[in-house]
mmCIF file of C-alpha atoms in Angstrom:
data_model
loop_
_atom_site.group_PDB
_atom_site.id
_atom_site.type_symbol
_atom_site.label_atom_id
_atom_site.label_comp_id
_atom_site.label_asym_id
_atom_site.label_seq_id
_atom_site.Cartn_x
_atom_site.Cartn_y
_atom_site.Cartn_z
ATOM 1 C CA UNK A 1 89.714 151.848 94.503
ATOM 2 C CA UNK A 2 92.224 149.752 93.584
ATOM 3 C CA UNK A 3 91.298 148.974 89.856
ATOM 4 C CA UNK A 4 91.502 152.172 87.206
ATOM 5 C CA UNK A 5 87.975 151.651 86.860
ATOM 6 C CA UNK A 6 85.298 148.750 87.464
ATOM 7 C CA UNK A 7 82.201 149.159 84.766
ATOM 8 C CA UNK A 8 79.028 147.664 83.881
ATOM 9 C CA UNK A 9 78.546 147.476 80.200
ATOM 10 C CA UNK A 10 75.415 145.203 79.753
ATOM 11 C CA UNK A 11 75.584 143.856 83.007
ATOM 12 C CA UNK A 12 79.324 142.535 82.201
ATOM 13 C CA UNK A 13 81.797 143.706 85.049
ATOM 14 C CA UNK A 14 85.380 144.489 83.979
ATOM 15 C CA UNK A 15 88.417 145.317 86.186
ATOM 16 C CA UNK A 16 91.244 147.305 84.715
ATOM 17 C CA UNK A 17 94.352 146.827 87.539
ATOM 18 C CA UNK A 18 97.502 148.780 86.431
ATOM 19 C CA UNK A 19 100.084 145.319 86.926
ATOM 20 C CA UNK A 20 103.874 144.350 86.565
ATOM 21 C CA UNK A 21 104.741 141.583 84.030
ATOM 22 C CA UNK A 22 106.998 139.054 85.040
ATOM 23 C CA UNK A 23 109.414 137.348 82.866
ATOM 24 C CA UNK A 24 109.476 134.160 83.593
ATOM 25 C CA UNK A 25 107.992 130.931 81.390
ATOM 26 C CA UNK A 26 107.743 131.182 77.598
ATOM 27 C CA UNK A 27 104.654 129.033 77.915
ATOM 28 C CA UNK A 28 103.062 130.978 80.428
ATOM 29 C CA UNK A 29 102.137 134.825 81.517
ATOM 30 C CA UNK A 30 102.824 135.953 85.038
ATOM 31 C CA UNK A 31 101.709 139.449 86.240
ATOM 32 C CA UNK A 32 101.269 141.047 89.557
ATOM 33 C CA UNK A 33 98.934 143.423 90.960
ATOM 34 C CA UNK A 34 96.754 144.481 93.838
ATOM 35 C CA UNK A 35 92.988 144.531 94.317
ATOM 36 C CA UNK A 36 90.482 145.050 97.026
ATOM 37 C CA UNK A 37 89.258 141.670 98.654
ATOM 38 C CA UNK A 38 85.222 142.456 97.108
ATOM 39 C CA UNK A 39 87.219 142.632 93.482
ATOM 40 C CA UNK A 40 89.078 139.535 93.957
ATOM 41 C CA UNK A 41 85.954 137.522 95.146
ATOM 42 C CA UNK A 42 84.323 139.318 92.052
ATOM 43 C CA UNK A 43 86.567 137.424 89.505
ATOM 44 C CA UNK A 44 88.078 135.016 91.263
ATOM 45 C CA UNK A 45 86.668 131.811 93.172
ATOM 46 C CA UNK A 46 87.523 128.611 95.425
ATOM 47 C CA UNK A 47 86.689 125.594 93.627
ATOM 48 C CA UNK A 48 86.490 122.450 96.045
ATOM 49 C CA UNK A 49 87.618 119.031 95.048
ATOM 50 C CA UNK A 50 84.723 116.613 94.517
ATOM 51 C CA UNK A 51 83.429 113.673 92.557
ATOM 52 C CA UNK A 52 80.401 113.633 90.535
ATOM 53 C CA UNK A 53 78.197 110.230 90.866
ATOM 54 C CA UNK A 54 80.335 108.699 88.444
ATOM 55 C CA UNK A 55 84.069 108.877 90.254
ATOM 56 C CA UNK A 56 84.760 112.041 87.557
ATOM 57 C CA UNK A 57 86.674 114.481 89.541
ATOM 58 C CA UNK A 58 86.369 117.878 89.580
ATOM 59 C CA UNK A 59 88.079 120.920 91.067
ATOM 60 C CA UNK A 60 90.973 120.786 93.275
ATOM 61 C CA UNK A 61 91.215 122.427 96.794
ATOM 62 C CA UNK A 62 90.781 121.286 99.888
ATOM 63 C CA UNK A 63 88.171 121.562 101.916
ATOM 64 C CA UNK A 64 88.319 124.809 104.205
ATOM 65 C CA UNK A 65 90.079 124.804 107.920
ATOM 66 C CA UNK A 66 87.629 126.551 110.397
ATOM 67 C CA UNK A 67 90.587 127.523 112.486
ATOM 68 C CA UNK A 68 92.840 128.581 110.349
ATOM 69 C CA UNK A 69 90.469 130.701 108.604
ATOM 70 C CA UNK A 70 89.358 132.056 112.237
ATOM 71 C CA UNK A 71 93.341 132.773 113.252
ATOM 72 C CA UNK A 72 93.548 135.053 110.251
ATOM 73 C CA UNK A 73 90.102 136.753 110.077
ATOM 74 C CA UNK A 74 91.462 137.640 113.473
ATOM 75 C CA UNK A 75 94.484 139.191 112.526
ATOM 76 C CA UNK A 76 93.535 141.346 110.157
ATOM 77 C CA UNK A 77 91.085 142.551 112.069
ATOM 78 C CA UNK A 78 93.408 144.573 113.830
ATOM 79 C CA UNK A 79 94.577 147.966 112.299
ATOM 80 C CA UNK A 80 98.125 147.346 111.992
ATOM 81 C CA UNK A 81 97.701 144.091 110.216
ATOM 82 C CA UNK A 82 99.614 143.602 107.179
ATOM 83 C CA UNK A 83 99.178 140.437 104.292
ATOM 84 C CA UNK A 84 102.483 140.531 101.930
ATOM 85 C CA UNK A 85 102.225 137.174 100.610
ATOM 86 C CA UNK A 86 100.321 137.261 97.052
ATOM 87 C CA UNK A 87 97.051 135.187 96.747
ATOM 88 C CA UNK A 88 97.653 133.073 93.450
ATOM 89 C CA UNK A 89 95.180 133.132 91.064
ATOM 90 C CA UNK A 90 94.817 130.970 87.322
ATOM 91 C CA UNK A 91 93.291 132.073 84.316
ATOM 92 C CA UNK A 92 92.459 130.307 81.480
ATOM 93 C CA UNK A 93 89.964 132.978 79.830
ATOM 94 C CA UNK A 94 88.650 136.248 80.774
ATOM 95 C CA UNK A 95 91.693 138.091 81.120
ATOM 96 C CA UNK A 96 93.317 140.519 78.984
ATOM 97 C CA UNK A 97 96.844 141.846 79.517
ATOM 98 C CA UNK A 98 98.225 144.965 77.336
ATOM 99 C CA UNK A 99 101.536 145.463 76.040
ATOM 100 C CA UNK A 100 104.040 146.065 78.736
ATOM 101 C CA UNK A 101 106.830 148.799 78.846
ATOM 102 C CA UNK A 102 109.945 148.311 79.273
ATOM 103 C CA UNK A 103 110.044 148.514 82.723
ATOM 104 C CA UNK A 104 107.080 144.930 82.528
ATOM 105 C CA UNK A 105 104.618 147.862 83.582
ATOM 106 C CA UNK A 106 101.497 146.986 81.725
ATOM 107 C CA UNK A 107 97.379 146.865 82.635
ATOM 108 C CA UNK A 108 95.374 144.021 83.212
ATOM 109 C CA UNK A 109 91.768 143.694 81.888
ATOM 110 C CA UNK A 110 89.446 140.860 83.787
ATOM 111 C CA UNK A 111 85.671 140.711 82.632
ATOM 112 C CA UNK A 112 83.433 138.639 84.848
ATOM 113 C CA UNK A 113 80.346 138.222 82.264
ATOM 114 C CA UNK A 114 80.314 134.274 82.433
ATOM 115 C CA UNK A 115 81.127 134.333 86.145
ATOM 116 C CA UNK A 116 84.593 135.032 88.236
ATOM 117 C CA UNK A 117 87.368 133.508 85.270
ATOM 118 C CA UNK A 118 89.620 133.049 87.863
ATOM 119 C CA UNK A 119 90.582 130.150 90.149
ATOM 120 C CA UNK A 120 92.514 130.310 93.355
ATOM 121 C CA UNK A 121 95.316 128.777 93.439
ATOM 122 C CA UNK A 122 96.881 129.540 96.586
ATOM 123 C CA UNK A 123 95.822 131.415 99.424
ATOM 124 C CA UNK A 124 91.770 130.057 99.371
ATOM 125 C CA UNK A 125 92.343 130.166 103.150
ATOM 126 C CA UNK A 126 92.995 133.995 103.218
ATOM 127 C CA UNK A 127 90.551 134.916 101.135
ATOM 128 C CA UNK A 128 87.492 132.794 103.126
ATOM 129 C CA UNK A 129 89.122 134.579 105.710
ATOM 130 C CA UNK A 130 88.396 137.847 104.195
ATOM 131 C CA UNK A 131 85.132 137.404 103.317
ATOM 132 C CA UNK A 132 84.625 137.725 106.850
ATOM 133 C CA UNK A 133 85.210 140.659 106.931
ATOM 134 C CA UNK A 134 82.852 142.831 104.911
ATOM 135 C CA UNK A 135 83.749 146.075 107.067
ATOM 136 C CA UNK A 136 87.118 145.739 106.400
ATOM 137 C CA UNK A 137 87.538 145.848 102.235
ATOM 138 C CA UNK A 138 91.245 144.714 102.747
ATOM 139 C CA UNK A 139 93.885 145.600 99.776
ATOM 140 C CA UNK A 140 95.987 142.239 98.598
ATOM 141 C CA UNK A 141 98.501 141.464 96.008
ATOM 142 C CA UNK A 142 97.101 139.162 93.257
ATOM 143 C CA UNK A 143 99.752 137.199 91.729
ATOM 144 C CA UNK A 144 98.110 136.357 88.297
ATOM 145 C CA UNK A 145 99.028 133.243 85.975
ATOM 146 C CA UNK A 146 97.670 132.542 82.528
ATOM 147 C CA UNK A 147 97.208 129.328 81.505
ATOM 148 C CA UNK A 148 96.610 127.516 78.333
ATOM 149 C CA UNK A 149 93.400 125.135 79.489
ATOM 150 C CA UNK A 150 92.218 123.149 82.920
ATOM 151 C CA UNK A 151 94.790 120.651 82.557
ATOM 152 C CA UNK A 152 97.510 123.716 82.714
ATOM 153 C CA UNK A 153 95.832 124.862 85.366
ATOM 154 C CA UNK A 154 95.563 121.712 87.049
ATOM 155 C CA UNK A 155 99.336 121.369 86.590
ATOM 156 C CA UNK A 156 100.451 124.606 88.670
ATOM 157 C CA UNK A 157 98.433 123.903 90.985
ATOM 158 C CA UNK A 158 100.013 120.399 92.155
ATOM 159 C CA UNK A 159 103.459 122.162 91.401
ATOM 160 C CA UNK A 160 103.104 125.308 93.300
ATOM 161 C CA UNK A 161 101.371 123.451 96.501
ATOM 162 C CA UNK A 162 103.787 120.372 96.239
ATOM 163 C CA UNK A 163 106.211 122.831 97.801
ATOM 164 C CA UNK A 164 103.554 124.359 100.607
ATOM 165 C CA UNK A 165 102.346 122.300 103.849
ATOM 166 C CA UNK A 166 99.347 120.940 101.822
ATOM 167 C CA UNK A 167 98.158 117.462 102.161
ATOM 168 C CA UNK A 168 99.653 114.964 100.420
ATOM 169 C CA UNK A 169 96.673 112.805 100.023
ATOM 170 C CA UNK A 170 95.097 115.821 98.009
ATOM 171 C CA UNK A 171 97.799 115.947 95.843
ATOM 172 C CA UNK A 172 97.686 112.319 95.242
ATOM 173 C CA UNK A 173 94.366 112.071 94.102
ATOM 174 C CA UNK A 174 94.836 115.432 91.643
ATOM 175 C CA UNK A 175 98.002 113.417 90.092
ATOM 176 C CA UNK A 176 96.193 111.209 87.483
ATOM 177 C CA UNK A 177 94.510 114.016 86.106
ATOM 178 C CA UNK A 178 97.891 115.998 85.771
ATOM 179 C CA UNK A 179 100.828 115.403 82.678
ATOM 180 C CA UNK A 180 104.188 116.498 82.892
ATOM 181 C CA UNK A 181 104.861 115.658 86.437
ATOM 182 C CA UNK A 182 108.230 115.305 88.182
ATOM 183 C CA UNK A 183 109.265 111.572 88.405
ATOM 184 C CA UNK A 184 108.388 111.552 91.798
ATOM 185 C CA UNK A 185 105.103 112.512 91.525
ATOM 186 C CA UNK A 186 104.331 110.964 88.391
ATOM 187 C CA UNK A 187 105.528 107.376 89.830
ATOM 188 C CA UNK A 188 102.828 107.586 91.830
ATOM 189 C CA UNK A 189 100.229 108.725 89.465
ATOM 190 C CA UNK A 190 99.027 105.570 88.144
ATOM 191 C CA UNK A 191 98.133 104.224 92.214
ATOM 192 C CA UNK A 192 95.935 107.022 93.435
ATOM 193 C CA UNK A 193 94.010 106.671 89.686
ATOM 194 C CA UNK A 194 93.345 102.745 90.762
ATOM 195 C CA UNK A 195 93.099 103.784 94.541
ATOM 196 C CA UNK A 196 89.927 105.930 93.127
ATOM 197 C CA UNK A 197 88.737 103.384 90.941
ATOM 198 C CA UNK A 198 88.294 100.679 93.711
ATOM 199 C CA UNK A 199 86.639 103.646 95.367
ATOM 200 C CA UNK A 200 84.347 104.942 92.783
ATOM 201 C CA UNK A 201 83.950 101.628 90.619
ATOM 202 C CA UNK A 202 80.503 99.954 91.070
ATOM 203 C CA UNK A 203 81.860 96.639 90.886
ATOM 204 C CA UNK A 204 84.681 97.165 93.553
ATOM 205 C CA UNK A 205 84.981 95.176 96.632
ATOM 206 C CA UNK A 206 86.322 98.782 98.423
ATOM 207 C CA UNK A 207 83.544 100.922 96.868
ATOM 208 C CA UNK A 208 83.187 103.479 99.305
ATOM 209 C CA UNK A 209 86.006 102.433 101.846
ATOM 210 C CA UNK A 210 88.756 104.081 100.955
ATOM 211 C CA UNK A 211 89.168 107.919 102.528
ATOM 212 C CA UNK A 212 90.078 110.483 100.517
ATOM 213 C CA UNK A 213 89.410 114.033 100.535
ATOM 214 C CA UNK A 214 86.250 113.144 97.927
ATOM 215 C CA UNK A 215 85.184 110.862 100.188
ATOM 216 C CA UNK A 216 85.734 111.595 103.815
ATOM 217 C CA UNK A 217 83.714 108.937 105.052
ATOM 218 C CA UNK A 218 86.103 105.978 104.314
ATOM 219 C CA UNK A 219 87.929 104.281 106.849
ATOM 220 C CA UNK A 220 91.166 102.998 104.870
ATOM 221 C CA UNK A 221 93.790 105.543 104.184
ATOM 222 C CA UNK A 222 94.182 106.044 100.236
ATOM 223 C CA UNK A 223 97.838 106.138 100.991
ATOM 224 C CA UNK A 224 97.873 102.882 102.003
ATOM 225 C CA UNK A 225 95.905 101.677 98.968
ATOM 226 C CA UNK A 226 98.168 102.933 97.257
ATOM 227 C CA UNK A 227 101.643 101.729 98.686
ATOM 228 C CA UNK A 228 100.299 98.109 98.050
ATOM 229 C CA UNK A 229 100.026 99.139 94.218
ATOM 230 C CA UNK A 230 103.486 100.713 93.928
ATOM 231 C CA UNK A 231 104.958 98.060 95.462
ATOM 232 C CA UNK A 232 103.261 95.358 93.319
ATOM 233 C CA UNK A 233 103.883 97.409 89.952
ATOM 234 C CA UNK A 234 107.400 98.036 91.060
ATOM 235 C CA UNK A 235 108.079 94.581 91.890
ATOM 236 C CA UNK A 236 105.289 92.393 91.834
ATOM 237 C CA UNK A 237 102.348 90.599 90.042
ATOM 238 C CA UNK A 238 101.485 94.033 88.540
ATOM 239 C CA UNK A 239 104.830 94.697 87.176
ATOM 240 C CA UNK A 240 103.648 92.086 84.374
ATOM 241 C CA UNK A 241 99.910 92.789 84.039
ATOM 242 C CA UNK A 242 100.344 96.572 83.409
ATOM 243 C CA UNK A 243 102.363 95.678 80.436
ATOM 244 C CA UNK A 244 99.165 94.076 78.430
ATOM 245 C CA UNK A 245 97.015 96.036 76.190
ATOM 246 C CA UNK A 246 94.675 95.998 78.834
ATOM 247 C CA UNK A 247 97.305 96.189 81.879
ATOM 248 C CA UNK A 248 94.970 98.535 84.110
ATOM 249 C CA UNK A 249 91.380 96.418 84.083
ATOM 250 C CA UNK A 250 93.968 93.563 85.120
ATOM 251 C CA UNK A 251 95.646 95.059 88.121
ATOM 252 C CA UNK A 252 92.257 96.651 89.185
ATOM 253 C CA UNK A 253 90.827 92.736 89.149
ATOM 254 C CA UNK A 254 94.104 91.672 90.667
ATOM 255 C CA UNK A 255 93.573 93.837 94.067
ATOM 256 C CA UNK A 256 89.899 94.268 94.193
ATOM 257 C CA UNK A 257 89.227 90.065 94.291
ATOM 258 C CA UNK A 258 92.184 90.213 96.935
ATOM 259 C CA UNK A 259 90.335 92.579 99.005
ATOM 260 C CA UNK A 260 87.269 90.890 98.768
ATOM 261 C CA UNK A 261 88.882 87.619 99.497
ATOM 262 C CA UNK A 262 90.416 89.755 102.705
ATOM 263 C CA UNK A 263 86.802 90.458 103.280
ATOM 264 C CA UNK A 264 85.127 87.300 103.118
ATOM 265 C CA UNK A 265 87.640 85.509 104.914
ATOM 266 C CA UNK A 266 88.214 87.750 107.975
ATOM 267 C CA UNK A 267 84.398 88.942 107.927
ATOM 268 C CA UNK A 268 84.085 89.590 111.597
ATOM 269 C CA UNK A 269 87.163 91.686 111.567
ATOM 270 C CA UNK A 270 86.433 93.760 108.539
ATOM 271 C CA UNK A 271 82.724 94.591 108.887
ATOM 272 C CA UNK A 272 81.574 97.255 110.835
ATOM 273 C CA UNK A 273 85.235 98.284 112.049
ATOM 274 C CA UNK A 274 87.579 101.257 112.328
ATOM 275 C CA UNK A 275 91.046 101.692 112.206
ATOM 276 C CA UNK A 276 90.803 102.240 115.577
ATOM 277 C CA UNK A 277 89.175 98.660 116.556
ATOM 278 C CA UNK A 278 90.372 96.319 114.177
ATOM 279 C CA UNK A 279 94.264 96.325 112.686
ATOM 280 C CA UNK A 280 92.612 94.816 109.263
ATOM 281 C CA UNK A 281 91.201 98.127 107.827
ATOM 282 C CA UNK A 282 94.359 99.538 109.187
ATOM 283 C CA UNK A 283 97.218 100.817 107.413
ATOM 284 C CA UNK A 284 99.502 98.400 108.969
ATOM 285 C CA UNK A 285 96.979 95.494 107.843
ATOM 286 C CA UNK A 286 96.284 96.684 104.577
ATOM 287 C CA UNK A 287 99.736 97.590 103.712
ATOM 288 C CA UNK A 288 101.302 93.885 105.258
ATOM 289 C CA UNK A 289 98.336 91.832 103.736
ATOM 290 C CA UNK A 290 99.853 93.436 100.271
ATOM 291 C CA UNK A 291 103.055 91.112 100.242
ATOM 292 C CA UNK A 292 100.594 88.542 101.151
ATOM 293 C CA UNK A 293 98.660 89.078 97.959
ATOM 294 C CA UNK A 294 101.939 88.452 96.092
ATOM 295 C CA UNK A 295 102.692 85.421 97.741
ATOM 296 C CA UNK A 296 99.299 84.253 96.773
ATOM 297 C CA UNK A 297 99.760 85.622 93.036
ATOM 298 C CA UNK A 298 102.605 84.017 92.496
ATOM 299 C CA UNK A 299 102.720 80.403 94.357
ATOM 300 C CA UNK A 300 99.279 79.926 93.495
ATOM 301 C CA UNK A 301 98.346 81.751 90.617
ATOM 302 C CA UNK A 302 95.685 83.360 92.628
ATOM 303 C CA UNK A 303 93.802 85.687 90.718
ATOM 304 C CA UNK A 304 90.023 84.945 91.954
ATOM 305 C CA UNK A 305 88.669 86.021 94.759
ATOM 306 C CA UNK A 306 88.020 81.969 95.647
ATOM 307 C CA UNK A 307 91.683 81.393 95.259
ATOM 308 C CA UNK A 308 92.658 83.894 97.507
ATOM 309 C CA UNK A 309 90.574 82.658 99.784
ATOM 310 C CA UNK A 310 91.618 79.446 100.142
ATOM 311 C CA UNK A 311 95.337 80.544 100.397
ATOM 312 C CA UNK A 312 93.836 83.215 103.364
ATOM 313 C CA UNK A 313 92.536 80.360 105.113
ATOM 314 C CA UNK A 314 95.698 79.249 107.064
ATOM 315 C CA UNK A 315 95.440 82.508 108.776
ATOM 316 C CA UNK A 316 92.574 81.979 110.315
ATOM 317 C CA UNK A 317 92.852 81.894 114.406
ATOM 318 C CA UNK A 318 96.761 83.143 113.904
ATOM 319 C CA UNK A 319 96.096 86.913 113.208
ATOM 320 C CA UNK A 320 94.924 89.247 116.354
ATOM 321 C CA UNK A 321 93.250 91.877 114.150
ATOM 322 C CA UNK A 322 90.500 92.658 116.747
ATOM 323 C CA UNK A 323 91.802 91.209 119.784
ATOM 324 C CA UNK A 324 94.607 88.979 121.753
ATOM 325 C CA UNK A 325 98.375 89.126 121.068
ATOM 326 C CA UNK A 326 100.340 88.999 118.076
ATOM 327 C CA UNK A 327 102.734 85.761 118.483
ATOM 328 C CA UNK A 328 105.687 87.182 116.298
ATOM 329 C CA UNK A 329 108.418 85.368 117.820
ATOM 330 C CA UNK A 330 109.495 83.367 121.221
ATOM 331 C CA UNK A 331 110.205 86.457 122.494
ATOM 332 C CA UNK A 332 107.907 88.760 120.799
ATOM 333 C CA UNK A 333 104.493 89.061 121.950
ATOM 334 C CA UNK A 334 102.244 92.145 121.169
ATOM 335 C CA UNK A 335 99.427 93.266 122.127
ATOM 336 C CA UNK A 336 96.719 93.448 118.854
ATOM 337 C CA UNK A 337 96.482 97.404 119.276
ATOM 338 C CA UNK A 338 100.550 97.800 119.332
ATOM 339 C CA UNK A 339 100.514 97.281 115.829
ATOM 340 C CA UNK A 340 101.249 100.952 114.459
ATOM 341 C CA UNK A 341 101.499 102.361 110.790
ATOM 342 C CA UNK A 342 105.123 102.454 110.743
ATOM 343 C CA UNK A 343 108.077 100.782 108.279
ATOM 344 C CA UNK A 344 109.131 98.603 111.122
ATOM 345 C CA UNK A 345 105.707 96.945 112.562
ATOM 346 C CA UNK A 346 104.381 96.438 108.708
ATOM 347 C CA UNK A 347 106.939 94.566 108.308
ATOM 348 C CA UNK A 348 107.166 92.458 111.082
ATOM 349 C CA UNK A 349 103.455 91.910 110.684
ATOM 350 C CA UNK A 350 104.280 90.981 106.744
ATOM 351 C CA UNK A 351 106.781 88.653 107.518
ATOM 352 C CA UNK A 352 104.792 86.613 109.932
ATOM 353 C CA UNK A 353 101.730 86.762 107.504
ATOM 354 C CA UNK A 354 103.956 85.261 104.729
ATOM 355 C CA UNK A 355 105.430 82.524 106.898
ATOM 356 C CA UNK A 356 102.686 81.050 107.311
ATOM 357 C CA UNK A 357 101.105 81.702 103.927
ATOM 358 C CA UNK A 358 104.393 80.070 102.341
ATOM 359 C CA UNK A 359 104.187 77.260 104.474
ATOM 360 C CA UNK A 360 100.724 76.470 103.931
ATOM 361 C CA UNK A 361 101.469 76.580 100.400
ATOM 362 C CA UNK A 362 104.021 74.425 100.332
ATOM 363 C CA UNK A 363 102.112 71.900 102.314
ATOM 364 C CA UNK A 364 99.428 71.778 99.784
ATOM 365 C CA UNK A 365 101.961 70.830 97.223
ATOM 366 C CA UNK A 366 103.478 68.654 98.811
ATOM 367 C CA UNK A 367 99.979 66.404 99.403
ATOM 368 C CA UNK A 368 99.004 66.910 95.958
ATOM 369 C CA UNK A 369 101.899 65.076 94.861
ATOM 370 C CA UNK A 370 101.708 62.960 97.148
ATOM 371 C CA UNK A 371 100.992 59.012 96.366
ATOM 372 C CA UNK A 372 97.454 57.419 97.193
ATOM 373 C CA UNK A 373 97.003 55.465 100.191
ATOM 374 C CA UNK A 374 100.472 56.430 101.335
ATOM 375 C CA UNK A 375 102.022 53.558 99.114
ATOM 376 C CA UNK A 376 105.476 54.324 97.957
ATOM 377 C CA UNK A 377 105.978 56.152 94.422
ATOM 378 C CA UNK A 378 107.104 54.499 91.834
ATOM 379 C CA UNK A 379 111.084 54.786 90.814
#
């Protein structure tokens, strides 16, 4: 066995792994060792990311990839396989590491009575992989990192996969539940944690729309949801609202009565579509109808779902969300499906939208100053 020994003292399991202590972070303990794959899966588990019936999220990886896991179990399968890489796992109790030499040579201690203490950080796709593989009780390297609490945990977690092929969408939503973030990261923070609300919140006009990896069965990308709130917070009606005492309530009201403005007004395009048959609950859509959301906000005030409406209404019969061309230009006809979820064609489809928004706008200015009964105004 890999372990010194592995015990049962009143049904509590405890592994004692001869390791090498790593110096590295003050704030944190990093040690390395190996263990048999039934040990790790002994004190160590994959918790998924999900949502509880309130929007609270909980755990953080991603749901498993059946051929991924299948290419691997595969592998090592065969004698001569080999796995160097180091499956990560986090502790925030339940492990115990002695003094170490000189040399960072020291034992590790892991007691399982509450349940595996571990979570995996890294690697959950090798491990379901061997699982599979009960013949085959597979040696691996354990790279082992103590943290303070969950929100520590949390932390590494973003930090060492932000670095790894994993899905950015995933680490969006973790973000808001994550301090002491790059800039980078932490700029977008505050837009996946209202991308969830208008998810999760009862009162949302999205409830339930958006796709994320808690809720796979929405149709509009999170990512999208959430480049219409950077861009308003970075320069638009949000920029202002999030600066009040209750700035977040404000710019959650702000987008959800757009949205279901969006909704009510363009009903036959919205309900019962896909990305894939109408361009309103696409990317492109959602992102371009954004600006038009600011051009609403600020020419009109608009900050009711009524008064978005009636500044949506000069759309109607000009957009080609479903069906028909998109009349961009002279010389610039598309057809409704051409539309794509890139820089260029949101922004075509923007600028078009806001044309005619502005215009409209201006036109209903223009008659309410206008005299009665066309007489002349007074000098």
């Amino acid at each position: 066995m890999s372990a010194i020994y592995h015990a049962e003292v009143n049904l509590m399991t405890i592994f004692r792994f001869p390791a090498i202590k790593a110096r590295q972070s003050d704030q944190h303990t990093v040690v390395s060792f190996a263990a048999l794959a039934s040990e790790l899966q002994q004190f160590a588990f994959i918790e998924r990311v999900a949502r509880d019936s309130g929007g609270r999220l909980s755990g953080f990886q991603r749901p498993q990839i059946a051929g991924h896991i299948r290419e691997i179990r595969d592998y090592l399968e065969k004698s001569e396989a080999i796995l160097p890489n180091p499956i990560v796992v986090a502790f925030t109790s339940g492990i115990e590491i002695e003094e170490a030499d000189e040399f960072g040579r020291c034992v590790v201690r892991i007691s399982s009575h509450d349940g595996p203490p571990g979570f995996v950080v890294d690697g959950q796709q090798r491990l379901s992989a061997l699982s599979q593989l009960p013949d085959k009780d597979f040696q691996v390297f354990i790279s082992g990192v103590v943290c303070e609490d969950d929100a520590e945990l949390r932390r590494q977690f973003v930090l060492i996969n932000n670095t790894r092929p994993l899905p950015k969408s995933l680490i969006y939503e973790l973000l808001p539940t994550v301090g002491g973030l790059p800039r980078r990261l932490g700029d977008r923070a505050f837009a996946a944690e209202l991308a969830a609300r208008l998810n999760f919140d009862g009162s949302s006009s999205l409830k339930g729309m958006i796709h994320q990896h808690t809720n796979p069965a929405g149709i509009i990308r999170d990512t999208a949801i959430q480049r219409v709130v950077m861009n308003s917070v970075t320069d638009g009606v949000m920029r202002e609202m999030i600066r009040e005492p209750n700035g977040e309530d404000l710019c959650f009201q702000v987008i959800e009565q757009f949205y279901a403005a969006v909704k009510y007004v363009f009903k036959d395009d919205w309900k019962n579509h896909t990305p894939k048959t109408s361009r309103l609950v696409h990317g492109a859509g959602i992102m371009a109808l954004g600006y038009v959301m600011e051009v609403l906000a600020l020419l009109d005030g608009a900050r009711t779902w009524q008064a978005f409406s009636k500044g949506l209404a000069c759309l109607v019969g000009r957009t080609a969300w479903t069906s028909g061309e998109w009349e961009f230009g002279p010389d610039d006809h598309r057809h409704w499906k051409s539309v794509q979820n890139v820089n260029r064609d949101i922004v075509t489809l923007a600028q078009y939208l806001i044309t005619i928004v502005r215009a409209d706008a201006k036109a209903r200015r223009a008659a309410l100053t206008e005299p009665p009964d066309g007489s002349p105004e007074a000098p």
